[in-house]
């Protein structure tokens, strides 16, 4: 296994974990609490790795950058703007940037699995047991992150008041 294969595996694995973790963060009813922030920071770290690592993956256009790399740059900007909006208590801006980043990831996932010649469909067809093991590993990592988030949520549920662990009310529907 060469370095580019390891990078591709790390990139795809991180993207899949971010896909699941991002969905969990987006679907949680409670926002702004410690569990949301911790899961969100894990998601941002993973998305940052996915977006930046994509610049080293240039198989689609024989070593040149492609449209996917433009989307990676947009993702990085969206992450920064989303964090900035959250810090400024701009819930609409935060929600918009983070949701759009997740939807971009979901779109990239569909592109990665729908195109027959891409590495993921080839891997699933040629190594079905390996693909199943990889899917299990991604599911396990996502579950551990989700369970950790739930534990943080339960541990902090008895707290009240205006400290950092308090939930930020949903202002925008």
mmCIF file of C-alpha atoms in Angstrom:
data_model
loop_
_atom_site.group_PDB
_atom_site.id
_atom_site.type_symbol
_atom_site.label_atom_id
_atom_site.label_comp_id
_atom_site.label_asym_id
_atom_site.label_seq_id
_atom_site.Cartn_x
_atom_site.Cartn_y
_atom_site.Cartn_z
ATOM 1 C CA UNK A 1 0.000 0.000 0.000
ATOM 2 C CA UNK A 2 1.516 3.305 -1.083
ATOM 3 C CA UNK A 3 1.153 6.772 0.436
ATOM 4 C CA UNK A 4 -1.531 7.947 -1.994
ATOM 5 C CA UNK A 5 -3.671 4.899 -1.167
ATOM 6 C CA UNK A 6 -3.336 5.584 2.560
ATOM 7 C CA UNK A 7 -4.305 9.225 1.984
ATOM 8 C CA UNK A 8 -7.298 8.201 -0.108
ATOM 9 C CA UNK A 9 -8.461 5.752 2.582
ATOM 10 C CA UNK A 10 -8.040 8.373 5.330
ATOM 11 C CA UNK A 11 -9.835 10.970 3.187
ATOM 12 C CA UNK A 12 -12.780 8.677 2.350
ATOM 13 C CA UNK A 13 -13.040 7.317 5.897
ATOM 14 C CA UNK A 14 -13.025 10.795 7.414
ATOM 15 C CA UNK A 15 -15.598 11.970 4.886
ATOM 16 C CA UNK A 16 -17.903 9.078 5.763
ATOM 17 C CA UNK A 17 -17.555 9.737 9.493
ATOM 18 C CA UNK A 18 -18.284 13.430 8.863
ATOM 19 C CA UNK A 19 -21.327 12.483 6.816
ATOM 20 C CA UNK A 20 -22.781 10.493 9.719
ATOM 21 C CA UNK A 21 -21.661 12.809 12.502
ATOM 22 C CA UNK A 22 -22.875 15.880 10.623
ATOM 23 C CA UNK A 23 -26.283 14.293 10.148
ATOM 24 C CA UNK A 24 -26.477 13.584 13.880
ATOM 25 C CA UNK A 25 -25.540 17.166 14.757
ATOM 26 C CA UNK A 26 -28.035 18.585 12.274
ATOM 27 C CA UNK A 27 -30.858 16.319 13.432
ATOM 28 C CA UNK A 28 -30.396 16.875 17.171
ATOM 29 C CA UNK A 29 -33.232 18.943 18.589
ATOM 30 C CA UNK A 30 -31.068 20.713 21.125
ATOM 31 C CA UNK A 31 -28.475 23.077 19.699
ATOM 32 C CA UNK A 32 -25.739 25.158 21.277
ATOM 33 C CA UNK A 33 -25.123 22.973 24.317
ATOM 34 C CA UNK A 34 -21.795 21.340 25.188
ATOM 35 C CA UNK A 35 -22.651 18.146 23.305
ATOM 36 C CA UNK A 36 -23.502 20.113 20.154
ATOM 37 C CA UNK A 37 -20.286 22.116 20.378
ATOM 38 C CA UNK A 38 -18.074 19.065 20.932
ATOM 39 C CA UNK A 39 -19.663 17.067 18.150
ATOM 40 C CA UNK A 40 -19.516 20.160 15.953
ATOM 41 C CA UNK A 41 -15.801 20.666 16.627
ATOM 42 C CA UNK A 42 -15.141 17.001 15.781
ATOM 43 C CA UNK A 43 -17.092 17.505 12.571
ATOM 44 C CA UNK A 44 -15.223 20.720 11.708
ATOM 45 C CA UNK A 45 -11.854 19.023 12.334
ATOM 46 C CA UNK A 46 -12.865 16.095 10.139
ATOM 47 C CA UNK A 47 -14.213 18.337 7.394
ATOM 48 C CA UNK A 48 -11.044 20.417 7.475
ATOM 49 C CA UNK A 49 -8.995 17.257 6.957
ATOM 50 C CA UNK A 50 -11.310 16.045 4.179
ATOM 51 C CA UNK A 51 -11.202 19.374 2.337
ATOM 52 C CA UNK A 52 -7.444 19.937 2.677
ATOM 53 C CA UNK A 53 -6.499 16.335 1.898
ATOM 54 C CA UNK A 54 -8.488 16.539 -1.334
ATOM 55 C CA UNK A 55 -5.845 18.871 -2.771
ATOM 56 C CA UNK A 56 -3.361 15.989 -2.728
ATOM 57 C CA UNK A 57 -5.817 13.671 -4.500
ATOM 58 C CA UNK A 58 -5.689 14.451 -8.205
ATOM 59 C CA UNK A 59 -6.588 11.189 -9.914
ATOM 60 C CA UNK A 60 -9.623 12.511 -11.760
ATOM 61 C CA UNK A 61 -7.723 14.870 -14.101
ATOM 62 C CA UNK A 62 -4.294 13.215 -14.361
ATOM 63 C CA UNK A 63 -2.573 15.244 -11.649
ATOM 64 C CA UNK A 64 -4.401 18.517 -12.158
ATOM 65 C CA UNK A 65 -6.955 20.193 -9.916
ATOM 66 C CA UNK A 66 -10.633 19.673 -10.742
ATOM 67 C CA UNK A 67 -14.016 21.182 -9.920
ATOM 68 C CA UNK A 68 -14.016 19.118 -6.716
ATOM 69 C CA UNK A 69 -11.049 21.155 -5.489
ATOM 70 C CA UNK A 70 -13.026 24.368 -5.965
ATOM 71 C CA UNK A 71 -15.727 22.804 -3.800
ATOM 72 C CA UNK A 72 -13.080 21.949 -1.189
ATOM 73 C CA UNK A 73 -11.989 25.582 -1.072
ATOM 74 C CA UNK A 74 -15.637 26.663 -0.720
ATOM 75 C CA UNK A 75 -16.025 24.145 2.115
ATOM 76 C CA UNK A 76 -13.044 25.593 3.989
ATOM 77 C CA UNK A 77 -14.445 29.114 3.629
ATOM 78 C CA UNK A 78 -17.895 27.920 4.751
ATOM 79 C CA UNK A 79 -16.425 26.283 7.844
ATOM 80 C CA UNK A 80 -14.619 29.472 8.820
ATOM 81 C CA UNK A 81 -17.728 31.588 8.189
ATOM 82 C CA UNK A 82 -19.891 29.132 10.147
ATOM 83 C CA UNK A 83 -17.572 29.230 13.155
ATOM 84 C CA UNK A 84 -17.358 33.000 12.955
ATOM 85 C CA UNK A 85 -21.159 33.275 12.812
ATOM 86 C CA UNK A 86 -21.539 31.001 15.862
ATOM 87 C CA UNK A 87 -19.052 33.082 17.837
ATOM 88 C CA UNK A 88 -21.044 36.204 16.941
ATOM 89 C CA UNK A 89 -24.319 34.483 17.925
ATOM 90 C CA UNK A 90 -25.515 34.755 14.322
ATOM 91 C CA UNK A 91 -27.535 31.529 14.387
ATOM 92 C CA UNK A 92 -28.910 31.941 10.876
ATOM 93 C CA UNK A 93 -25.419 32.394 9.396
ATOM 94 C CA UNK A 94 -24.006 29.514 11.428
ATOM 95 C CA UNK A 95 -26.823 27.170 10.463
ATOM 96 C CA UNK A 96 -26.669 28.137 6.796
ATOM 97 C CA UNK A 97 -22.907 27.641 6.446
ATOM 98 C CA UNK A 98 -22.807 24.359 8.347
ATOM 99 C CA UNK A 99 -25.859 22.880 6.617
ATOM 100 C CA UNK A 100 -24.541 23.860 3.207
ATOM 101 C CA UNK A 101 -21.161 22.296 4.011
ATOM 102 C CA UNK A 102 -22.888 19.082 5.017
ATOM 103 C CA UNK A 103 -25.052 19.070 1.883
ATOM 104 C CA UNK A 104 -21.895 19.621 -0.187
ATOM 105 C CA UNK A 105 -20.336 16.615 1.529
ATOM 106 C CA UNK A 106 -23.452 14.543 0.821
ATOM 107 C CA UNK A 107 -23.272 15.585 -2.835
ATOM 108 C CA UNK A 108 -19.595 14.665 -3.035
ATOM 109 C CA UNK A 109 -20.418 11.286 -1.475
ATOM 110 C CA UNK A 110 -23.076 10.634 -4.117
ATOM 111 C CA UNK A 111 -20.584 11.544 -6.820
ATOM 112 C CA UNK A 112 -17.948 9.262 -5.314
ATOM 113 C CA UNK A 113 -20.225 6.234 -5.188
ATOM 114 C CA UNK A 114 -22.349 6.816 -8.299
ATOM 115 C CA UNK A 115 -19.565 7.029 -10.880
ATOM 116 C CA UNK A 116 -18.663 3.430 -11.783
ATOM 117 C CA UNK A 117 -14.919 3.933 -12.414
ATOM 118 C CA UNK A 118 -14.234 5.698 -9.107
ATOM 119 C CA UNK A 119 -12.294 3.943 -6.351
ATOM 120 C CA UNK A 120 -15.220 3.342 -3.976
ATOM 121 C CA UNK A 121 -17.478 1.435 -6.414
ATOM 122 C CA UNK A 122 -14.484 -0.545 -7.679
ATOM 123 C CA UNK A 123 -13.501 -1.422 -4.091
ATOM 124 C CA UNK A 124 -17.039 -2.543 -3.244
ATOM 125 C CA UNK A 125 -17.183 -4.796 -6.313
ATOM 126 C CA UNK A 126 -13.645 -6.228 -6.140
ATOM 127 C CA UNK A 127 -13.300 -6.482 -2.336
ATOM 128 C CA UNK A 128 -16.798 -6.830 -0.868
ATOM 129 C CA UNK A 129 -15.551 -8.164 2.487
ATOM 130 C CA UNK A 130 -13.016 -5.353 2.744
ATOM 131 C CA UNK A 131 -15.723 -2.834 1.878
ATOM 132 C CA UNK A 132 -17.972 -4.344 4.540
ATOM 133 C CA UNK A 133 -15.156 -4.168 7.101
ATOM 134 C CA UNK A 134 -14.450 -0.552 6.141
ATOM 135 C CA UNK A 135 -18.155 0.319 6.459
ATOM 136 C CA UNK A 136 -18.194 -1.328 9.881
ATOM 137 C CA UNK A 137 -15.143 0.656 10.988
ATOM 138 C CA UNK A 138 -16.704 3.924 9.803
ATOM 139 C CA UNK A 139 -19.973 3.059 11.559
ATOM 140 C CA UNK A 140 -18.072 2.209 14.765
ATOM 141 C CA UNK A 141 -16.130 5.500 14.771
ATOM 142 C CA UNK A 142 -19.303 7.460 14.074
ATOM 143 C CA UNK A 143 -21.143 5.584 16.850
ATOM 144 C CA UNK A 144 -18.335 6.263 19.341
ATOM 145 C CA UNK A 145 -18.443 9.979 18.513
ATOM 146 C CA UNK A 146 -22.245 10.001 18.784
ATOM 147 C CA UNK A 147 -22.216 8.128 22.101
ATOM 148 C CA UNK A 148 -19.557 10.458 23.463
ATOM 149 C CA UNK A 149 -21.785 13.366 22.495
ATOM 150 C CA UNK A 150 -24.734 11.754 24.302
ATOM 151 C CA UNK A 151 -22.622 11.195 27.422
ATOM 152 C CA UNK A 152 -21.535 14.832 27.411
ATOM 153 C CA UNK A 153 -25.161 15.839 26.926
ATOM 154 C CA UNK A 154 -26.346 13.726 29.882
ATOM 155 C CA UNK A 155 -23.486 14.785 32.124
ATOM 156 C CA UNK A 156 -24.251 18.450 31.513
ATOM 157 C CA UNK A 157 -28.050 18.172 31.616
ATOM 158 C CA UNK A 158 -28.237 19.043 35.316
ATOM 159 C CA UNK A 159 -26.528 22.377 34.774
ATOM 160 C CA UNK A 160 -28.536 25.564 34.587
ATOM 161 C CA UNK A 161 -27.671 29.173 34.128
ATOM 162 C CA UNK A 162 -25.822 31.380 31.696
ATOM 163 C CA UNK A 163 -22.495 29.626 31.691
ATOM 164 C CA UNK A 164 -20.798 28.148 28.672
ATOM 165 C CA UNK A 165 -22.631 24.821 28.978
ATOM 166 C CA UNK A 166 -26.076 26.410 28.596
ATOM 167 C CA UNK A 167 -27.991 25.764 25.416
ATOM 168 C CA UNK A 168 -28.338 28.522 22.856
ATOM 169 C CA UNK A 169 -32.043 28.892 22.043
ATOM 170 C CA UNK A 170 -33.183 28.111 18.508
ATOM 171 C CA UNK A 171 -34.017 31.614 17.253
ATOM 172 C CA UNK A 172 -34.515 30.771 13.600
ATOM 173 C CA UNK A 173 -36.863 27.993 12.434
#
